[in-house]
Amino acid sequence: MRSDADWLLKNSPRLLATVSADLQCLDVSTIWLTHAELDTADGPISIDQLLAADDQTDLHQQLQAVIRDGTDMQDVLVTLLHGSQPSTQGLLTAWRVQSTEHGALAAITANCNEQLDMTLTELTRLRNEHQQILDAAGEGIYGLDSEGKTTFANAASTRIVGWEHDDVLGQPAHDVHHHSHADGSPYPREACPIYLALKEGVAKHVEDEVFWHTDGSAVPVEYTSTPILQD
């Protein structure tokens, strides 16, 4: 016999479910089943049939931490699966609940936000468009954060110094390819014009230095380091 709580969950107007430690859904609101084009008569439903994330393993670990440690999840970006229809973006919230029959569970609710989905689609389009523009440039272009870590690199930079985008992403640019002078002597980061541009907020132009190629050779370069200030 189903409890009032079961009835409330099943008939909730929101995407709502309870999940066990093995990430099987013990109950799913009717609206979510309809949204995902699923039927409990076809067998147990796993969380992977309802939603996905860029890092599915991390999502699984977060949900298991909710059950194990009571660590809440708040507004985690996920992809809501629609069966035969295109998936949409949503925000997932999860918290631990206690069941007399099943022990600790994760209660999850997702917000299917069409405006969020449209915004993320537009951001993806703009990011791809900007990357295409960067890659079309003949000069090597790097983006650095305030700590001098690489945030992006275009195709020309790979052609010039050999470092692939994924190899330098998040790495201190100076340590990767600007760590030594042409004669091999150490080049302190504090003296690097690129870092001084970040520190002082003033553009620096250099005509006679080298960057270091992945093959160990020194590549003569002329470069400009331009700080971009926001607020």
mmCIF file of C-alpha atoms in Angstrom:
data_model
loop_
_atom_site.group_PDB
_atom_site.id
_atom_site.type_symbol
_atom_site.label_atom_id
_atom_site.label_comp_id
_atom_site.label_asym_id
_atom_site.label_seq_id
_atom_site.Cartn_x
_atom_site.Cartn_y
_atom_site.Cartn_z
ATOM 1 C CA MET A 1 0.000 0.000 0.000
ATOM 2 C CA ARG A 2 1.479 3.340 -1.042
ATOM 3 C CA SER A 3 1.928 6.094 1.541
ATOM 4 C CA ASP A 4 0.730 9.657 1.155
ATOM 5 C CA ALA A 5 4.370 10.669 0.552
ATOM 6 C CA ASP A 6 4.587 8.223 -2.365
ATOM 7 C CA TRP A 7 1.373 9.584 -3.800
ATOM 8 C CA LEU A 8 2.609 13.173 -3.459
ATOM 9 C CA LEU A 9 5.885 12.372 -5.207
ATOM 10 C CA LYS A 10 4.196 10.494 -8.024
ATOM 11 C CA ASN A 11 1.769 13.319 -8.681
ATOM 12 C CA SER A 12 4.195 16.187 -8.163
ATOM 13 C CA PRO A 13 4.067 18.865 -10.891
ATOM 14 C CA ARG A 14 7.876 18.939 -10.772
ATOM 15 C CA LEU A 15 10.582 16.615 -12.073
ATOM 16 C CA LEU A 16 11.111 14.676 -8.861
ATOM 17 C CA ALA A 17 12.601 11.288 -7.997
ATOM 18 C CA THR A 18 14.229 9.274 -5.230
ATOM 19 C CA VAL A 19 17.502 7.496 -5.958
ATOM 20 C CA SER A 20 19.261 4.658 -4.148
ATOM 21 C CA ALA A 21 23.009 4.298 -3.569
ATOM 22 C CA ASP A 22 23.334 2.182 -6.728
ATOM 23 C CA LEU A 23 21.706 5.087 -8.634
ATOM 24 C CA GLN A 24 18.463 3.254 -9.367
ATOM 25 C CA CYS A 25 15.305 5.347 -9.213
ATOM 26 C CA LEU A 26 12.914 3.948 -6.640
ATOM 27 C CA ASP A 27 10.188 6.401 -7.563
ATOM 28 C CA VAL A 28 9.813 9.001 -10.289
ATOM 29 C CA SER A 29 7.117 11.608 -10.697
ATOM 30 C CA THR A 30 4.727 10.958 -13.557
ATOM 31 C CA ILE A 31 5.646 14.235 -15.239
ATOM 32 C CA TRP A 32 9.319 13.208 -15.318
ATOM 33 C CA LEU A 33 8.482 9.788 -16.747
ATOM 34 C CA THR A 34 6.475 11.530 -19.460
ATOM 35 C CA HIS A 35 9.253 14.042 -20.039
ATOM 36 C CA ALA A 36 11.820 11.255 -20.504
ATOM 37 C CA GLU A 37 9.395 8.985 -22.395
ATOM 38 C CA LEU A 38 9.891 6.164 -19.877
ATOM 39 C CA ASP A 39 7.555 3.607 -18.359
ATOM 40 C CA THR A 40 8.260 1.818 -15.071
ATOM 41 C CA ALA A 41 6.454 -1.207 -16.512
ATOM 42 C CA ASP A 42 9.497 -1.726 -18.743
ATOM 43 C CA GLY A 43 11.727 -2.340 -15.736
ATOM 44 C CA PRO A 44 13.875 -0.404 -13.232
ATOM 45 C CA ILE A 45 14.942 3.090 -14.244
ATOM 46 C CA SER A 46 18.492 4.293 -13.629
ATOM 47 C CA ILE A 47 19.529 7.885 -13.158
ATOM 48 C CA ASP A 48 21.336 7.706 -16.508
ATOM 49 C CA GLN A 49 17.974 7.360 -18.264
ATOM 50 C CA LEU A 50 16.807 10.674 -16.806
ATOM 51 C CA LEU A 51 19.794 12.971 -17.009
ATOM 52 C CA ALA A 52 23.422 13.317 -17.990
ATOM 53 C CA ALA A 53 26.345 15.646 -17.313
ATOM 54 C CA ASP A 54 29.618 16.586 -18.974
ATOM 55 C CA ASP A 55 31.316 14.350 -16.411
ATOM 56 C CA GLN A 56 28.852 11.552 -15.689
ATOM 57 C CA THR A 57 31.220 9.852 -13.240
ATOM 58 C CA ASP A 58 31.457 13.029 -11.179
ATOM 59 C CA LEU A 59 27.662 13.358 -11.183
ATOM 60 C CA HIS A 60 27.354 9.780 -9.899
ATOM 61 C CA GLN A 61 29.890 10.483 -7.154
ATOM 62 C CA GLN A 62 28.070 13.645 -6.097
ATOM 63 C CA LEU A 63 24.750 11.809 -5.828
ATOM 64 C CA GLN A 64 26.346 9.006 -3.841
ATOM 65 C CA ALA A 65 27.896 11.615 -1.517
ATOM 66 C CA VAL A 66 24.414 13.028 -0.944
ATOM 67 C CA ILE A 67 23.261 9.606 0.287
ATOM 68 C CA ARG A 68 26.459 8.732 2.164
ATOM 69 C CA ASP A 69 27.371 12.082 3.741
ATOM 70 C CA GLY A 70 24.228 14.165 3.462
ATOM 71 C CA THR A 71 26.042 16.654 1.203
ATOM 72 C CA ASP A 72 23.396 18.664 -0.638
ATOM 73 C CA MET A 73 23.669 19.478 -4.347
ATOM 74 C CA GLN A 74 22.366 22.868 -5.413
ATOM 75 C CA ASP A 75 21.628 23.940 -8.988
ATOM 76 C CA VAL A 76 24.079 21.597 -10.720
ATOM 77 C CA LEU A 77 23.968 21.941 -14.494
ATOM 78 C CA VAL A 78 22.742 18.747 -16.170
ATOM 79 C CA THR A 79 21.221 17.579 -19.427
ATOM 80 C CA LEU A 80 17.634 16.369 -19.168
ATOM 81 C CA LEU A 81 17.016 13.425 -21.477
ATOM 82 C CA HIS A 82 13.826 13.337 -23.554
ATOM 83 C CA GLY A 83 13.787 9.925 -25.140
ATOM 84 C CA SER A 84 13.254 10.516 -28.847
ATOM 85 C CA GLN A 85 13.196 14.320 -28.486
ATOM 86 C CA PRO A 86 16.205 16.688 -28.284
ATOM 87 C CA SER A 87 17.627 16.971 -24.774
ATOM 88 C CA THR A 88 17.511 20.243 -22.842
ATOM 89 C CA GLN A 89 19.582 21.846 -20.108
ATOM 90 C CA GLY A 90 18.403 21.956 -16.529
ATOM 91 C CA LEU A 91 19.480 22.521 -12.957
ATOM 92 C CA LEU A 92 19.559 19.618 -10.501
ATOM 93 C CA THR A 93 19.113 19.829 -6.736
ATOM 94 C CA ALA A 94 19.508 16.793 -4.463
ATOM 95 C CA TRP A 95 19.307 16.146 -0.735
ATOM 96 C CA ARG A 96 19.290 13.105 1.546
ATOM 97 C CA VAL A 97 16.047 11.610 2.783
ATOM 98 C CA GLN A 98 15.420 8.604 5.000
ATOM 99 C CA SER A 99 13.136 5.770 3.978
ATOM 100 C CA THR A 100 11.838 3.223 6.490
ATOM 101 C CA GLU A 101 12.020 0.568 3.782
ATOM 102 C CA HIS A 102 15.183 1.479 1.856
ATOM 103 C CA GLY A 103 17.326 3.493 4.277
ATOM 104 C CA ALA A 104 19.116 6.624 3.069
ATOM 105 C CA LEU A 105 18.156 7.866 -0.390
ATOM 106 C CA ALA A 106 18.756 10.934 -2.507
ATOM 107 C CA ALA A 107 15.713 12.988 -3.376
ATOM 108 C CA ILE A 108 16.362 14.852 -6.626
ATOM 109 C CA THR A 109 14.465 17.546 -8.418
ATOM 110 C CA ALA A 110 15.342 19.142 -11.732
ATOM 111 C CA ASN A 111 14.315 22.444 -13.198
ATOM 112 C CA CYS A 112 13.836 22.261 -16.957
ATOM 113 C CA ASN A 113 14.644 25.829 -17.859
ATOM 114 C CA GLU A 114 14.010 26.581 -21.526
ATOM 115 C CA GLN A 115 15.476 30.079 -21.175
ATOM 116 C CA LEU A 116 18.631 28.573 -19.629
ATOM 117 C CA ASP A 117 18.835 26.073 -22.462
ATOM 118 C CA MET A 118 18.522 28.837 -25.061
ATOM 119 C CA THR A 119 21.180 30.901 -23.291
ATOM 120 C CA LEU A 120 23.628 27.996 -23.091
ATOM 121 C CA THR A 121 23.039 27.182 -26.757
ATOM 122 C CA GLU A 122 23.798 30.783 -27.691
ATOM 123 C CA LEU A 123 26.929 30.816 -25.506
ATOM 124 C CA THR A 124 28.129 27.628 -27.193
ATOM 125 C CA ARG A 125 27.520 29.178 -30.619
ATOM 126 C CA LEU A 126 29.443 32.330 -29.677
ATOM 127 C CA ARG A 127 32.307 30.326 -28.168
ATOM 128 C CA ASN A 128 32.622 28.229 -31.329
ATOM 129 C CA GLU A 129 32.436 31.337 -33.508
ATOM 130 C CA HIS A 130 35.112 33.126 -31.474
ATOM 131 C CA GLN A 131 37.351 30.050 -31.558
ATOM 132 C CA GLN A 132 37.014 29.912 -35.350
ATOM 133 C CA ILE A 133 38.057 33.566 -35.565
ATOM 134 C CA LEU A 134 41.059 32.938 -33.301
ATOM 135 C CA ASP A 135 42.076 29.867 -35.288
ATOM 136 C CA ALA A 136 41.870 31.818 -38.545
ATOM 137 C CA ALA A 137 44.471 34.317 -37.298
ATOM 138 C CA GLY A 138 48.022 33.845 -38.556
ATOM 139 C CA GLU A 139 49.540 34.970 -35.249
ATOM 140 C CA GLY A 140 49.717 32.754 -32.184
ATOM 141 C CA ILE A 141 47.222 33.937 -29.584
ATOM 142 C CA TYR A 142 47.081 32.872 -25.945
ATOM 143 C CA GLY A 143 44.623 33.918 -23.280
ATOM 144 C CA LEU A 144 45.835 34.056 -19.680
ATOM 145 C CA ASP A 145 43.996 34.563 -16.423
ATOM 146 C CA SER A 146 45.176 36.942 -13.701
ATOM 147 C CA GLU A 147 47.603 34.276 -12.423
ATOM 148 C CA GLY A 148 49.157 33.768 -15.843
ATOM 149 C CA LYS A 149 47.527 30.394 -16.449
ATOM 150 C CA THR A 150 46.467 29.620 -20.004
ATOM 151 C CA THR A 151 42.726 29.861 -20.660
ATOM 152 C CA PHE A 152 42.838 29.321 -24.440
ATOM 153 C CA ALA A 153 45.276 28.918 -27.316
ATOM 154 C CA ASN A 154 44.599 29.182 -31.038
ATOM 155 C CA ALA A 155 45.729 26.924 -33.867
ATOM 156 C CA ALA A 156 48.605 29.219 -34.927
ATOM 157 C CA SER A 157 50.172 28.957 -31.468
ATOM 158 C CA THR A 158 50.355 25.191 -31.924
ATOM 159 C CA ARG A 159 51.963 25.594 -35.344
ATOM 160 C CA ILE A 160 54.581 27.961 -33.909
ATOM 161 C CA VAL A 161 55.602 26.235 -30.672
ATOM 162 C CA GLY A 162 54.058 22.775 -30.953
ATOM 163 C CA TRP A 163 52.053 22.878 -27.720
ATOM 164 C CA GLU A 164 48.526 21.534 -28.164
ATOM 165 C CA HIS A 165 45.621 23.420 -26.590
ATOM 166 C CA ASP A 166 44.905 20.669 -24.055
ATOM 167 C CA ASP A 167 48.592 20.515 -23.047
ATOM 168 C CA VAL A 168 48.729 24.162 -21.990
ATOM 169 C CA LEU A 169 45.184 24.752 -20.732
ATOM 170 C CA GLY A 170 45.313 25.702 -17.054
ATOM 171 C CA GLN A 171 49.126 25.670 -17.019
ATOM 172 C CA PRO A 172 51.300 28.735 -16.217
ATOM 173 C CA ALA A 173 52.269 29.926 -19.714
ATOM 174 C CA HIS A 174 55.702 31.117 -18.597
ATOM 175 C CA ASP A 175 56.606 27.702 -17.182
ATOM 176 C CA VAL A 176 55.521 25.955 -20.363
ATOM 177 C CA HIS A 177 57.290 27.841 -23.148
ATOM 178 C CA HIS A 178 58.928 31.013 -21.802
ATOM 179 C CA HIS A 179 60.958 29.715 -18.878
ATOM 180 C CA SER A 180 64.473 30.418 -20.233
ATOM 181 C CA HIS A 181 66.358 33.008 -22.263
ATOM 182 C CA ALA A 182 67.783 32.166 -25.682
ATOM 183 C CA ASP A 183 71.115 31.235 -24.087
ATOM 184 C CA GLY A 184 69.383 28.776 -21.780
ATOM 185 C CA SER A 185 69.724 30.886 -18.642
ATOM 186 C CA PRO A 186 66.713 30.969 -16.305
ATOM 187 C CA TYR A 187 64.026 33.571 -17.002
ATOM 188 C CA PRO A 188 62.336 34.466 -13.679
ATOM 189 C CA ARG A 189 58.607 34.781 -13.971
ATOM 190 C CA GLU A 190 58.712 38.081 -12.056
ATOM 191 C CA ALA A 191 60.809 39.613 -14.866
ATOM 192 C CA CYS A 192 58.610 38.352 -17.695
ATOM 193 C CA PRO A 193 56.888 41.208 -19.601
ATOM 194 C CA ILE A 194 53.793 39.061 -19.991
ATOM 195 C CA TYR A 195 53.407 38.788 -16.220
ATOM 196 C CA LEU A 196 54.315 42.449 -15.754
ATOM 197 C CA ALA A 197 51.476 43.367 -18.125
ATOM 198 C CA LEU A 198 49.095 41.416 -15.896
ATOM 199 C CA LYS A 199 50.523 42.939 -12.724
ATOM 200 C CA GLU A 200 50.783 46.542 -13.912
ATOM 201 C CA GLY A 201 47.781 46.639 -16.253
ATOM 202 C CA VAL A 202 49.924 48.092 -19.052
ATOM 203 C CA ALA A 203 50.570 46.508 -22.475
ATOM 204 C CA LYS A 204 54.119 45.256 -23.136
ATOM 205 C CA HIS A 205 55.724 44.769 -26.560
ATOM 206 C CA VAL A 206 58.852 42.652 -26.989
ATOM 207 C CA GLU A 207 60.768 42.059 -30.237
ATOM 208 C CA ASP A 208 63.745 39.846 -29.348
ATOM 209 C CA GLU A 209 62.870 36.915 -27.098
ATOM 210 C CA VAL A 210 62.241 33.208 -27.607
ATOM 211 C CA PHE A 211 59.506 30.742 -26.791
ATOM 212 C CA TRP A 212 60.467 27.101 -26.346
ATOM 213 C CA HIS A 213 59.122 24.513 -28.769
ATOM 214 C CA THR A 214 57.989 21.072 -27.683
ATOM 215 C CA ASP A 215 61.047 19.637 -29.458
ATOM 216 C CA GLY A 216 63.332 21.674 -27.179
ATOM 217 C CA SER A 217 64.348 24.278 -29.744
ATOM 218 C CA ALA A 218 64.153 28.023 -29.179
ATOM 219 C CA VAL A 219 61.722 29.889 -31.447
ATOM 220 C CA PRO A 220 62.501 33.610 -31.950
ATOM 221 C CA VAL A 221 59.336 35.617 -31.296
ATOM 222 C CA GLU A 222 57.958 39.120 -31.262
ATOM 223 C CA TYR A 223 54.929 39.459 -29.030
ATOM 224 C CA THR A 224 52.545 41.883 -27.403
ATOM 225 C CA SER A 225 50.976 41.202 -24.030
ATOM 226 C CA THR A 226 47.802 43.233 -23.601
ATOM 227 C CA PRO A 227 45.881 43.272 -20.302
ATOM 228 C CA ILE A 228 42.092 43.180 -20.531
ATOM 229 C CA LEU A 229 40.534 44.879 -17.536
ATOM 230 C CA GLN A 230 36.997 44.278 -16.300
ATOM 231 C CA ASP A 231 35.496 46.279 -13.396
#
